[in-house]
Structure formats: C-alpha cells, structure tokens
PDB file of C-alpha atoms and ligand atoms in Angstrom:
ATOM      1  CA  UNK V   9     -34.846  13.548 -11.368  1.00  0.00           C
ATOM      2  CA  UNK V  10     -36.344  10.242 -10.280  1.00  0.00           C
ATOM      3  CA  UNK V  11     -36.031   7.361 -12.444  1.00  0.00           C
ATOM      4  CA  UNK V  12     -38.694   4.878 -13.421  1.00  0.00           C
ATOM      5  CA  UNK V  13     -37.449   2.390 -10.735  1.00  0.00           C
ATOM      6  CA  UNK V  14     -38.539   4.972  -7.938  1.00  0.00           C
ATOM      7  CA  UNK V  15     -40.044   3.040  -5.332  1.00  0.00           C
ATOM      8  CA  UNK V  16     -42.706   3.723  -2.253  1.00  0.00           C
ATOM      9  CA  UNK V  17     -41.189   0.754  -0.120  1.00  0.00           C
ATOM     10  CA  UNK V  18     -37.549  -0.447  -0.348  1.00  0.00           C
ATOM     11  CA  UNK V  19     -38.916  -3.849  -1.566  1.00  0.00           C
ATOM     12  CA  UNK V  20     -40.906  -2.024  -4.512  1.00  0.00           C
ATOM     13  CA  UNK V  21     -37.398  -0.077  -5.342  1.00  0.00           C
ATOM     14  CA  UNK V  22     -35.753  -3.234  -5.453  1.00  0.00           C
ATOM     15  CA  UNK V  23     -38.245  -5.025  -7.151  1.00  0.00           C
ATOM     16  CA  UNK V  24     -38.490  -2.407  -9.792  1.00  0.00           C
ATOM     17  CA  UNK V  25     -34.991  -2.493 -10.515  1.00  0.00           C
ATOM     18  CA  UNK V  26     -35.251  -6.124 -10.777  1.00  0.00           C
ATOM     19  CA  UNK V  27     -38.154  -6.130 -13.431  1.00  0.00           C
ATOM     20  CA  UNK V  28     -35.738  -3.236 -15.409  1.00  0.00           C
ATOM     21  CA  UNK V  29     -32.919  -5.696 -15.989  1.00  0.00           C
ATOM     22  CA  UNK V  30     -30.550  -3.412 -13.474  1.00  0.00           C
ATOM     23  CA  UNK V  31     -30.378  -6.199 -11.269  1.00  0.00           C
ATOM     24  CA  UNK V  32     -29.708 -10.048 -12.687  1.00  0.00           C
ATOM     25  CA  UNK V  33     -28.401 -11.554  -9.898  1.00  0.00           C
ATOM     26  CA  UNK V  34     -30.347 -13.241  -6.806  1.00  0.00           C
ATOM     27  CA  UNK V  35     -27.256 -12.622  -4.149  1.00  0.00           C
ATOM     28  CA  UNK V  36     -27.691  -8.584  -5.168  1.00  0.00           C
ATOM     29  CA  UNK V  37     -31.177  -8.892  -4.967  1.00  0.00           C
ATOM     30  CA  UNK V  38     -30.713 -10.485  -1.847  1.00  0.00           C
ATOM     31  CA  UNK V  39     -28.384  -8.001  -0.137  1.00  0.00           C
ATOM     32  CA  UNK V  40     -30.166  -5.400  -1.647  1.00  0.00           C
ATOM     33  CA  UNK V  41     -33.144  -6.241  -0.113  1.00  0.00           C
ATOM     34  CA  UNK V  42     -31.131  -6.016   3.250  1.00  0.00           C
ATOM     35  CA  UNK V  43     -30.072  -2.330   3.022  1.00  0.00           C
ATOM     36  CA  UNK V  44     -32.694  -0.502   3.539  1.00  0.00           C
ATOM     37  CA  UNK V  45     -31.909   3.473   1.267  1.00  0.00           C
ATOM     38  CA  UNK V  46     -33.965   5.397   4.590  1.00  0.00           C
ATOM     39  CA  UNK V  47     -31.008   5.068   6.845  1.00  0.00           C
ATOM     40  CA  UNK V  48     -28.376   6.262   4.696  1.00  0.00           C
ATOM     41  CA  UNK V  49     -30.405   9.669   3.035  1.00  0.00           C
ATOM     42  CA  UNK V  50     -31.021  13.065   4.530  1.00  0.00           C
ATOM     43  CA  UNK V  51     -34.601  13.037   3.049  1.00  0.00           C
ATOM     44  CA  UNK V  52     -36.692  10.236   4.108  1.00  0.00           C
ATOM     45  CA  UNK V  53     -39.144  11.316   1.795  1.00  0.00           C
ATOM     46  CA  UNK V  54     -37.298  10.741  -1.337  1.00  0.00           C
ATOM     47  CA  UNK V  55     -35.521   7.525  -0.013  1.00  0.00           C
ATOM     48  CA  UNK V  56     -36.818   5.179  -2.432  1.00  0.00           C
ATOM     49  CA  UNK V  57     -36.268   7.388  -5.439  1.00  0.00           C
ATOM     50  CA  UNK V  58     -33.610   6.044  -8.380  1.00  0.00           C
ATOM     51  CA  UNK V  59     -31.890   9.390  -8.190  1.00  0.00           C
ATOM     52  CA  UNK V  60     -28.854  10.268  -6.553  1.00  0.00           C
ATOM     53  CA  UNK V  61     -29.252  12.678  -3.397  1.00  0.00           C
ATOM     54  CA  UNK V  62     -27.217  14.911  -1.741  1.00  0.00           C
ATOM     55  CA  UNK V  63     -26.016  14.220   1.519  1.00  0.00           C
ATOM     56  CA  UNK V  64     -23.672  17.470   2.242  1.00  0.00           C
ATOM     57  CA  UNK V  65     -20.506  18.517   2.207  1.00  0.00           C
ATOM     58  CA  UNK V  66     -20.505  18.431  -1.638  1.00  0.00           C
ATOM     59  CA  UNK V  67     -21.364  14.866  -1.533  1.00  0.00           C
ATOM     60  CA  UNK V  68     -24.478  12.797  -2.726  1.00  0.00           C
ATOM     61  CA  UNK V  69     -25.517   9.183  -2.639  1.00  0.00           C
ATOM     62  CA  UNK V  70     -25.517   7.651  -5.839  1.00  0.00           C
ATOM     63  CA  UNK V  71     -28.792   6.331  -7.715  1.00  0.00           C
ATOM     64  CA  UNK V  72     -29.801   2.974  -6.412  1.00  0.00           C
ATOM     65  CA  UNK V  73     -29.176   1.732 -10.421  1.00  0.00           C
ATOM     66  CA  UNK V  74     -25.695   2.972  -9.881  1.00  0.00           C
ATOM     67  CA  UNK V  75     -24.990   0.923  -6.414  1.00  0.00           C
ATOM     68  CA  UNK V  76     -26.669  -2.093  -8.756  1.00  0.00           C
ATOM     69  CA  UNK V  77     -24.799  -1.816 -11.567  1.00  0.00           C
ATOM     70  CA  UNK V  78     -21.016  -1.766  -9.427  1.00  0.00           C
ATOM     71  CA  UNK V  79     -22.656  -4.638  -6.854  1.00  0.00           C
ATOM     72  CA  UNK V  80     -23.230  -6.688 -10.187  1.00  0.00           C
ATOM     73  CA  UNK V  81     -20.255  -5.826 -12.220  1.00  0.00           C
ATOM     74  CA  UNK V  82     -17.973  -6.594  -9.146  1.00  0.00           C
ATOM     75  CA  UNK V  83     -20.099  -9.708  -8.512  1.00  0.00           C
ATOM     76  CA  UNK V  84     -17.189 -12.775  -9.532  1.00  0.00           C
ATOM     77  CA  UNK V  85     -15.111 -11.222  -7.050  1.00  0.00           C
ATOM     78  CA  UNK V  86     -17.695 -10.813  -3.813  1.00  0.00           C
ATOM     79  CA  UNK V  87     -17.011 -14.248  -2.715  1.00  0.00           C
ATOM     80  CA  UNK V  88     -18.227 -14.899   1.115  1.00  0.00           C
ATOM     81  CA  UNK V  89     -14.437 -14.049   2.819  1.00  0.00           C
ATOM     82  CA  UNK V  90     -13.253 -11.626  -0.152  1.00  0.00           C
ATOM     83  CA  UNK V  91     -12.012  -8.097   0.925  1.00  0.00           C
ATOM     84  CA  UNK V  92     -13.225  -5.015  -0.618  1.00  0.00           C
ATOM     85  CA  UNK V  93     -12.300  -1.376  -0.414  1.00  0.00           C
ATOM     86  CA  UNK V  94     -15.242   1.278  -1.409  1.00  0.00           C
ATOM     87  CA  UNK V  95     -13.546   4.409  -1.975  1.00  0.00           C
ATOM     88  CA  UNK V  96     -15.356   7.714  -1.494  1.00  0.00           C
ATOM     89  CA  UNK V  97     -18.173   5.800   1.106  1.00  0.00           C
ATOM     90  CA  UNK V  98     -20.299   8.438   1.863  1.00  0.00           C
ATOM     91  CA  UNK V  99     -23.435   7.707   3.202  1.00  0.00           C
ATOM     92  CA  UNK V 100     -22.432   4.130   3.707  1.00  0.00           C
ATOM     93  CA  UNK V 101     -24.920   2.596   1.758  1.00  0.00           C
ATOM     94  CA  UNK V 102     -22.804   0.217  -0.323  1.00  0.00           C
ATOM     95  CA  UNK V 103     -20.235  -0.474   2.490  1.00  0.00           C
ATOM     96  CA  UNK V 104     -23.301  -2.232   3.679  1.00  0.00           C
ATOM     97  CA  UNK V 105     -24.479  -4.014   0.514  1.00  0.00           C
ATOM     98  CA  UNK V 106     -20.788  -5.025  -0.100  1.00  0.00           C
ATOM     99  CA  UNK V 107     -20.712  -6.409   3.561  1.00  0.00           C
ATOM    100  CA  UNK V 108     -24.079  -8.418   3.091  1.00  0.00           C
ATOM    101  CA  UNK V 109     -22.353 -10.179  -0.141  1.00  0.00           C
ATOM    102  CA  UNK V 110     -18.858 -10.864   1.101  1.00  0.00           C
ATOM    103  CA  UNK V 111     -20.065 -11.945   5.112  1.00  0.00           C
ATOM    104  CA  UNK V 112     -22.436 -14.502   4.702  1.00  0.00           C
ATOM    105  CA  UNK V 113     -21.172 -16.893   7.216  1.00  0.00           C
ATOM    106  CA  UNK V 114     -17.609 -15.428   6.555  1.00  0.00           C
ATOM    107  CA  UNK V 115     -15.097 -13.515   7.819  1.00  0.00           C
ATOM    108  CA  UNK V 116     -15.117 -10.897   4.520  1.00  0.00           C
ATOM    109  CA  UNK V 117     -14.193  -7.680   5.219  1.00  0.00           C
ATOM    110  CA  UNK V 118     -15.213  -3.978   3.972  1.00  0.00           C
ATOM    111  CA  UNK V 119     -13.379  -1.393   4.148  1.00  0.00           C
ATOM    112  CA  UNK V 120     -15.033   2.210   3.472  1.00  0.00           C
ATOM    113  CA  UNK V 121     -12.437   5.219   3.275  1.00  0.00           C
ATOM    114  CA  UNK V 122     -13.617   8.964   3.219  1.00  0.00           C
ATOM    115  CA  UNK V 123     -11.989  12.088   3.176  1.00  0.00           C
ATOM    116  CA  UNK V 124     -14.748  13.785   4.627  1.00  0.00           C
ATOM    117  CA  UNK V 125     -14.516  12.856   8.499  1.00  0.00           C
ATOM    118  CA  UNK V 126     -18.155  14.442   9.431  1.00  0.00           C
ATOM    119  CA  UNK V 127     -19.482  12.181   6.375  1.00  0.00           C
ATOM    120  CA  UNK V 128     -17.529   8.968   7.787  1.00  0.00           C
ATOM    121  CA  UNK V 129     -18.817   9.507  11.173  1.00  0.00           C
ATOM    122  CA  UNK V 130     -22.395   9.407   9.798  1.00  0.00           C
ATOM    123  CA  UNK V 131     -22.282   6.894   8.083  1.00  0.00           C
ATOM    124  CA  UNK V 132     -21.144   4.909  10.554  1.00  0.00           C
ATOM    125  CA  UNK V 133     -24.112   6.434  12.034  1.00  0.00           C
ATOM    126  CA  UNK V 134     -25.937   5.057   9.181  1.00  0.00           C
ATOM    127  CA  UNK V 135     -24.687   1.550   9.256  1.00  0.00           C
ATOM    128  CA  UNK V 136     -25.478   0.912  12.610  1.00  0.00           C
ATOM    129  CA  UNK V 137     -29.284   2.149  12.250  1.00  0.00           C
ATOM    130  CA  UNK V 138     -29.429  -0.337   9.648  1.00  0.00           C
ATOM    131  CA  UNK V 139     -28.425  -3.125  12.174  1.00  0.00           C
ATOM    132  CA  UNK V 140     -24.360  -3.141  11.196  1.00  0.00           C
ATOM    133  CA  UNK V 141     -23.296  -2.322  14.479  1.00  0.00           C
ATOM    134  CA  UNK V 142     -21.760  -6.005  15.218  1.00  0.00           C
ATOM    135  CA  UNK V 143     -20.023  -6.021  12.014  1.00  0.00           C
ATOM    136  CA  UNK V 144     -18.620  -2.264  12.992  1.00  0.00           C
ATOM    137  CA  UNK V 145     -17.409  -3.362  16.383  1.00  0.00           C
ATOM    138  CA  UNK V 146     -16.150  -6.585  14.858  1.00  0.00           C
ATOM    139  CA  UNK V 147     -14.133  -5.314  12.311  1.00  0.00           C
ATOM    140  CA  UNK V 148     -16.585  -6.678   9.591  1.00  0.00           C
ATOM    141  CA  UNK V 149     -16.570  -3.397   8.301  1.00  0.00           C
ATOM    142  CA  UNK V 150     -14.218  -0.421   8.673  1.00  0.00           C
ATOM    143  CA  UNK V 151     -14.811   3.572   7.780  1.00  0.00           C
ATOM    144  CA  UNK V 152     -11.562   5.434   7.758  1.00  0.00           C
ATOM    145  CA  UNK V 153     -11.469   9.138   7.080  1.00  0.00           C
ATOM    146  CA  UNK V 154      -8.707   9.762   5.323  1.00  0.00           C
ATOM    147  CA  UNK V 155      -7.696  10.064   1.459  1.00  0.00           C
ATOM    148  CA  UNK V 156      -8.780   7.296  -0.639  1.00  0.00           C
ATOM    149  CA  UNK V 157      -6.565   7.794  -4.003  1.00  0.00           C
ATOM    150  CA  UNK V 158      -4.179   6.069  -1.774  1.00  0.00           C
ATOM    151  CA  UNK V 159      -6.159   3.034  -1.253  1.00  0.00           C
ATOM    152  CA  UNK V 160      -5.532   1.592   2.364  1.00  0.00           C
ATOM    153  CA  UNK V 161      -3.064  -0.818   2.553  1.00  0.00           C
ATOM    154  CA  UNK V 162      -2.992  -1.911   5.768  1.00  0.00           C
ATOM    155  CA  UNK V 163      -6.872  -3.083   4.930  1.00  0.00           C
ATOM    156  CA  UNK V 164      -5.717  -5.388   1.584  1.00  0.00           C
ATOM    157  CA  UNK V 165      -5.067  -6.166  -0.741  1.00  0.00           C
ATOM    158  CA  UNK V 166      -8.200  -6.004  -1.907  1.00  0.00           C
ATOM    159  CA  UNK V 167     -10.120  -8.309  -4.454  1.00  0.00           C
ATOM    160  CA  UNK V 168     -12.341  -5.815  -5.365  1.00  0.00           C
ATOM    161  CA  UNK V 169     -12.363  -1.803  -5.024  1.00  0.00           C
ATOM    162  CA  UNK V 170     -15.460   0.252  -5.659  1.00  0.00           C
ATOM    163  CA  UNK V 171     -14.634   3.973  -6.242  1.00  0.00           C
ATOM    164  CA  UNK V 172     -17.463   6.638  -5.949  1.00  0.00           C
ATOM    165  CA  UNK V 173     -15.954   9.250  -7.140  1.00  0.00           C
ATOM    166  CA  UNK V 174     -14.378  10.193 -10.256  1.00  0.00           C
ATOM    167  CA  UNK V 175     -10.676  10.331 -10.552  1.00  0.00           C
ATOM    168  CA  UNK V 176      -9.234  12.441 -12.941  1.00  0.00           C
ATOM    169  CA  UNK V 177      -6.927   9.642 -14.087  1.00  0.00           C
ATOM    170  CA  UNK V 178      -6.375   5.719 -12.785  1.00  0.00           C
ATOM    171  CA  UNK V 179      -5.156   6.079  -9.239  1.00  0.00           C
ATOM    172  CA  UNK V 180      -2.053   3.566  -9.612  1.00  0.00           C
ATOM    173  CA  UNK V 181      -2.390   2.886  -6.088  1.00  0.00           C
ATOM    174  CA  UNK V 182      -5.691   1.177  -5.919  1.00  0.00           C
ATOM    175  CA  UNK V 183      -4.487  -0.978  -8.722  1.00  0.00           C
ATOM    176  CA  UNK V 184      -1.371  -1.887  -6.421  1.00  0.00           C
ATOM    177  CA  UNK V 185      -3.692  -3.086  -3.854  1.00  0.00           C
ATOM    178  CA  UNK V 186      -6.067  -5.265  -6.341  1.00  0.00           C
ATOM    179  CA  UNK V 187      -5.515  -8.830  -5.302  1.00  0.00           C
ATOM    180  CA  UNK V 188      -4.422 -11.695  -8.578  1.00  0.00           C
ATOM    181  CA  UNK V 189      -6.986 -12.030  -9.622  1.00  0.00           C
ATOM    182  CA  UNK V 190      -8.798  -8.598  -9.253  1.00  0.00           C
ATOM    183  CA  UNK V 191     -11.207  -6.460 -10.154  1.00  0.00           C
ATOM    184  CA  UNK V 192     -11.800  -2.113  -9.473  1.00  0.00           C
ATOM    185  CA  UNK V 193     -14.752  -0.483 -10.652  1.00  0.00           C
ATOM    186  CA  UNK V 194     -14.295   3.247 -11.238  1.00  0.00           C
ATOM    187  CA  UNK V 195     -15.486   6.261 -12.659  1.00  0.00           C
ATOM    188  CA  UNK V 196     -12.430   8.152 -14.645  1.00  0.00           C
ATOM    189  CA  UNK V 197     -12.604  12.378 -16.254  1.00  0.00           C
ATOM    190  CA  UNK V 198     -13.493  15.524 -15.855  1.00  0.00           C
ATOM    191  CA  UNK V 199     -15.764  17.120 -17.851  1.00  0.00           C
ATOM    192  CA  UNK V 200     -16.943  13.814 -19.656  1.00  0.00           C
ATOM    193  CA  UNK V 201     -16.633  10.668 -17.352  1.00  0.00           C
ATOM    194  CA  UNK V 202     -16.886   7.010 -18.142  1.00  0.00           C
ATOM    195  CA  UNK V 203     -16.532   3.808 -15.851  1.00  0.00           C
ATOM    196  CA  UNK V 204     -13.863   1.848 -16.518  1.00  0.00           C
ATOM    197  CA  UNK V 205     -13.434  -1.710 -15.148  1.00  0.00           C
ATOM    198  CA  UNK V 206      -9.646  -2.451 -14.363  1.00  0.00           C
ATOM    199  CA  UNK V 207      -8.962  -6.250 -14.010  1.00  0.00           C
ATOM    200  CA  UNK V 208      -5.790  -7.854 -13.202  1.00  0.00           C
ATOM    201  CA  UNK V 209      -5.320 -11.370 -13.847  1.00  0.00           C
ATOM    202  CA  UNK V 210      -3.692 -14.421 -12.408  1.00  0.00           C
ATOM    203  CA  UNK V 211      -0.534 -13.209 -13.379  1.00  0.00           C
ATOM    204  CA  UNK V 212      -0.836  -9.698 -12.589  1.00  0.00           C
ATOM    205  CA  UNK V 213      -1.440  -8.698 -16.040  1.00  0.00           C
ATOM    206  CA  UNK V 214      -3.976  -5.469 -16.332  1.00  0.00           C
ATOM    207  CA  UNK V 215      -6.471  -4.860 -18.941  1.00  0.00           C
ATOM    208  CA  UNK V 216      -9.508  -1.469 -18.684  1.00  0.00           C
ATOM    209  CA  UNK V 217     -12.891  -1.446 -20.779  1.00  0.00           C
ATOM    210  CA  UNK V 218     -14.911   1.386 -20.706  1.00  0.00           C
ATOM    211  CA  UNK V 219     -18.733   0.281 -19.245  1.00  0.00           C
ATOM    212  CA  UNK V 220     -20.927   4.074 -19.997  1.00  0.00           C
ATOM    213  CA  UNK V 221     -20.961   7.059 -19.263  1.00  0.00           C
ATOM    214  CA  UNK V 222     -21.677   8.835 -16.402  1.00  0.00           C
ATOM    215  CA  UNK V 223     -21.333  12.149 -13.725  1.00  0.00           C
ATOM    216  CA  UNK V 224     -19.889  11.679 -10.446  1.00  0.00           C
ATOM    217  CA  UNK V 225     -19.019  14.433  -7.995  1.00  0.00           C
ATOM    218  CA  UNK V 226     -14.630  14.537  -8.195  1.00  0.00           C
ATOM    219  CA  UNK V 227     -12.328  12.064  -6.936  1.00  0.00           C
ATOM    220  CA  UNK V 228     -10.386  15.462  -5.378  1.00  0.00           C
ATOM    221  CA  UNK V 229      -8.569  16.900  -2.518  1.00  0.00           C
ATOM    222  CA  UNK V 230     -10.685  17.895   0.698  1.00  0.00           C
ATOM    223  CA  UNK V 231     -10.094  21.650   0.526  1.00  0.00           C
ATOM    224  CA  UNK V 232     -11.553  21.463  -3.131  1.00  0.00           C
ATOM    225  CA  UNK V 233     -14.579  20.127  -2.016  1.00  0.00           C
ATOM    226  CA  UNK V 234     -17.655  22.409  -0.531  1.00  0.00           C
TER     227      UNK V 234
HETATM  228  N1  SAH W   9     -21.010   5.615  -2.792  1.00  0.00           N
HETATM  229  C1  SAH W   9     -21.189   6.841  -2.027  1.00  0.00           C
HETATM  230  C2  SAH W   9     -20.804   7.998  -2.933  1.00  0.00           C
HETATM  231  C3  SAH W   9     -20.697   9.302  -2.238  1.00  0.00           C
HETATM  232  S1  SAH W   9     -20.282  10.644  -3.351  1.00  0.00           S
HETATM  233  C4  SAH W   9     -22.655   6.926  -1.633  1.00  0.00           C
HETATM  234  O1  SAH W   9     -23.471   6.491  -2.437  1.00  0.00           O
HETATM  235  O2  SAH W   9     -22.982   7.428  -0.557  1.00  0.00           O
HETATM  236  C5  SAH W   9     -18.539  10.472  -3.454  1.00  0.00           C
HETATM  237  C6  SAH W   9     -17.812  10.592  -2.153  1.00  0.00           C
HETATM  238  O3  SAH W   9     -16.405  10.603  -2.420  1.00  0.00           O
HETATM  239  C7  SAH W   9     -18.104  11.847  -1.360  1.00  0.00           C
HETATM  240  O4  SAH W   9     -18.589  11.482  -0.094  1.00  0.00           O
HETATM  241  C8  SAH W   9     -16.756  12.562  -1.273  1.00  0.00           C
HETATM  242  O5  SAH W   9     -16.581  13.222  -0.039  1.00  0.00           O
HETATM  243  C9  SAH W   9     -15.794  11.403  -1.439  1.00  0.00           C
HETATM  244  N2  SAH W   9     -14.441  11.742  -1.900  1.00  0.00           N
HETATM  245  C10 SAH W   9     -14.080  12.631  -2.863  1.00  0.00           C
HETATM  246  N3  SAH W   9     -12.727  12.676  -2.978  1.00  0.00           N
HETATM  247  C11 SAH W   9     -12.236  11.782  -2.075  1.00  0.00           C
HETATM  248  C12 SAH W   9     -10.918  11.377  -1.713  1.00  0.00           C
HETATM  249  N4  SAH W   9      -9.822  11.894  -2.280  1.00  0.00           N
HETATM  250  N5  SAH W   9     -10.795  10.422  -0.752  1.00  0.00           N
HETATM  251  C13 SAH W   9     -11.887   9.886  -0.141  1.00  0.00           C
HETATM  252  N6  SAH W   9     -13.151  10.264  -0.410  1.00  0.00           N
HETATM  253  C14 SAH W   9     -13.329  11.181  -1.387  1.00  0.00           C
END
C-alpha cells in the first residue's frame, strides 16, 4: 500500500512528508534529504513510496513515515557527538539518517546490529552507495551481525537506541545500555504492537508511554525467521 506521501523524486518524498506534519524538524528534514530510499530498496521502482518494502530474508524496510516519526521522537537526544544503537538495521537506511544527525562536524557514532549477516553485509553495501563509505572505514558507523536483544556494549552506552523490530517484551538490556539521560524507541507485542518510548532520566529513573500502534516483523531468534 503506498501512502499519500509517495514520492517520484526523494526530494518530493521528503517534501511530502514535510507538508503532512510527519516531519517538524529542519535537522530531519535535512538528513533526510541526504539519504537517498534508492540505495537501500530491492525495487528501485517503488523507492519513493511511503510503504514499507521487503528486502528478504523475512525482513522489510520500514515506511519512510516510520524512519520520520523515530528520527523525530529520538530528536533531544541526536546531539552532533551522541551515540546511537539501531537495532534490527536492515537495509541500513536509518543507520544513515542517524549518522547524518549525530556527525555533523562530530565524532557521533552509529552503531547498526543485525542478526541477519547476508542483510548486514548489504547494507553496508547500501551505505557506501549512498556515499558512507568514509564514515564505514572510520568507525562513524558500525554494522555488526549478531543478536541485537543484547544491545552491544562494547559500542555504548548509548543515548539513544532505535529498535526495528518488535520485541515481545522490553529487552532489559538495551535499557542497561541507555546513557542518563536516555531515550529507546521501540516497538513492543505480538499480535497487537504499540511503540513505546522508554526514557531514563538524570538519575537513572525509567518511565514508558505508549506513542500508536503499529506492525513490525518480530524482534526474534534467527532460526525463526524465513
Ligand atoms: N529499520 C530497518 C528495519 C528492518 S526490519 C529498515 O528499515 O531497513 C527489522 C529487522 O530486524 C530485520 O532486518 C530483521 O532481520 C531484524 N531482526 C529481527 N530480530 C533480530 C534480532 N534478534 N537481532 C537483530 N536483528 C533482528
């Protein structure tokens, strides 16, 4: 299903999202802009469609309004130098809108883990079509194949953690690695799924509220997955 936000260009995708209230601020617009949705899709044709797409392996890229909505809600905690951790990466595409938010003249850092190693290869892939390749060899960003319900620790802590796929229940080890102050943004149930945003404070106090509804492929093990 495409949305009404469906683009020809990127810039008209972006745009239209803009003009729909999806996206408020002019640093998302901005590294919005940058990421251009052809080098992270299987089918160029429907590239600059609002609709999520599949990208194998039981995976799909999420609706561009999706990637807006966590870029904006994580926004207060994308400062130029803050590390991130997207969990569940996929195609890539918001490793690279996180990087453009949290590099601008700084050393911020990505990290994108996924448990599919033919889908983190691509994506890498992906990144460096889209120009990333400096911030790949630099350490900028960083795709690791491996689990993500166990966060990477090495990589954090983190002050904020997309997740982009949905967990069955809070994973307490992404909230472990949430800097003070911190902020995850993740999908949570089965059947019927909601995002919840987790913050912890100063003090390491940390409160949820539900944000909407929504249906993301399973935060799950790798043999469960097709
Ligand atoms: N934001 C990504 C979403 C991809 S779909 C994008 O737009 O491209 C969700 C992804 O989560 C899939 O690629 C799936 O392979 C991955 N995933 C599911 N369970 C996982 C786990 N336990 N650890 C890491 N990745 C996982």
């Amino acid at each position: 299903m495409a949305w009404r936000c469906s683009g020809v260009t990127n810039a008209e995708l972006i745009k239209n999202m803009m003009q729909a209230g999806l996206i408020h601020s002019d640093r998302v617009l901005a590294a919005m802009t940058k990421v251009d949705r052809a080098h992270y899709v299987r089918s160029q044709a429907e590239a600059y469609e609002d609709s999520p797409q599949y990208i194998g392996h039981g995976a799909t890229i999420s609706a561009p309004h999706m990637h807006a909505h966590a870029a904006e809600n994580l926004l207060p905690f994308l400062r130029p130098g803050a590390h991130v951790l997207d969990v569940g990466s996929g195609s890539g595409y918001l490793c690279a809108v996180l990087h453009h938010l949290v590099s601008d003249n700084a050393n911020g850092k990505v990290v994108g883990i996924e448990h599919i190693p033919e889908l983190a290869e691509w994506s890498k892939e992906n990144l460096r079509r889209d120009g990333l390749g400096p911030a790949l060899d630099d350490g900028r960003i960083e795709i690791i194949a491996g689990d993500g319900r166990k966060g990477y620790p090495s990589g954090g802590p983190y002050h904020a953690i997309h997740v982009g796929a949905a967990a069955p229940t809070l994973p307490i080890p992404l909230i472990e690695q949430l800097t003070q102050p911190g902020r995850m943004f993740i999908p949570v149930g089965t059947s019927s799924q909601e995002i919840l945003q987790v913050d912890k404070d100063s003090t390491g106090n940390v409160k949820q509220e539900a944000l909407m509804d929504v249906m993301y492929v399973p935060l799950t093990d790798r043999n469960q997955q097709s």
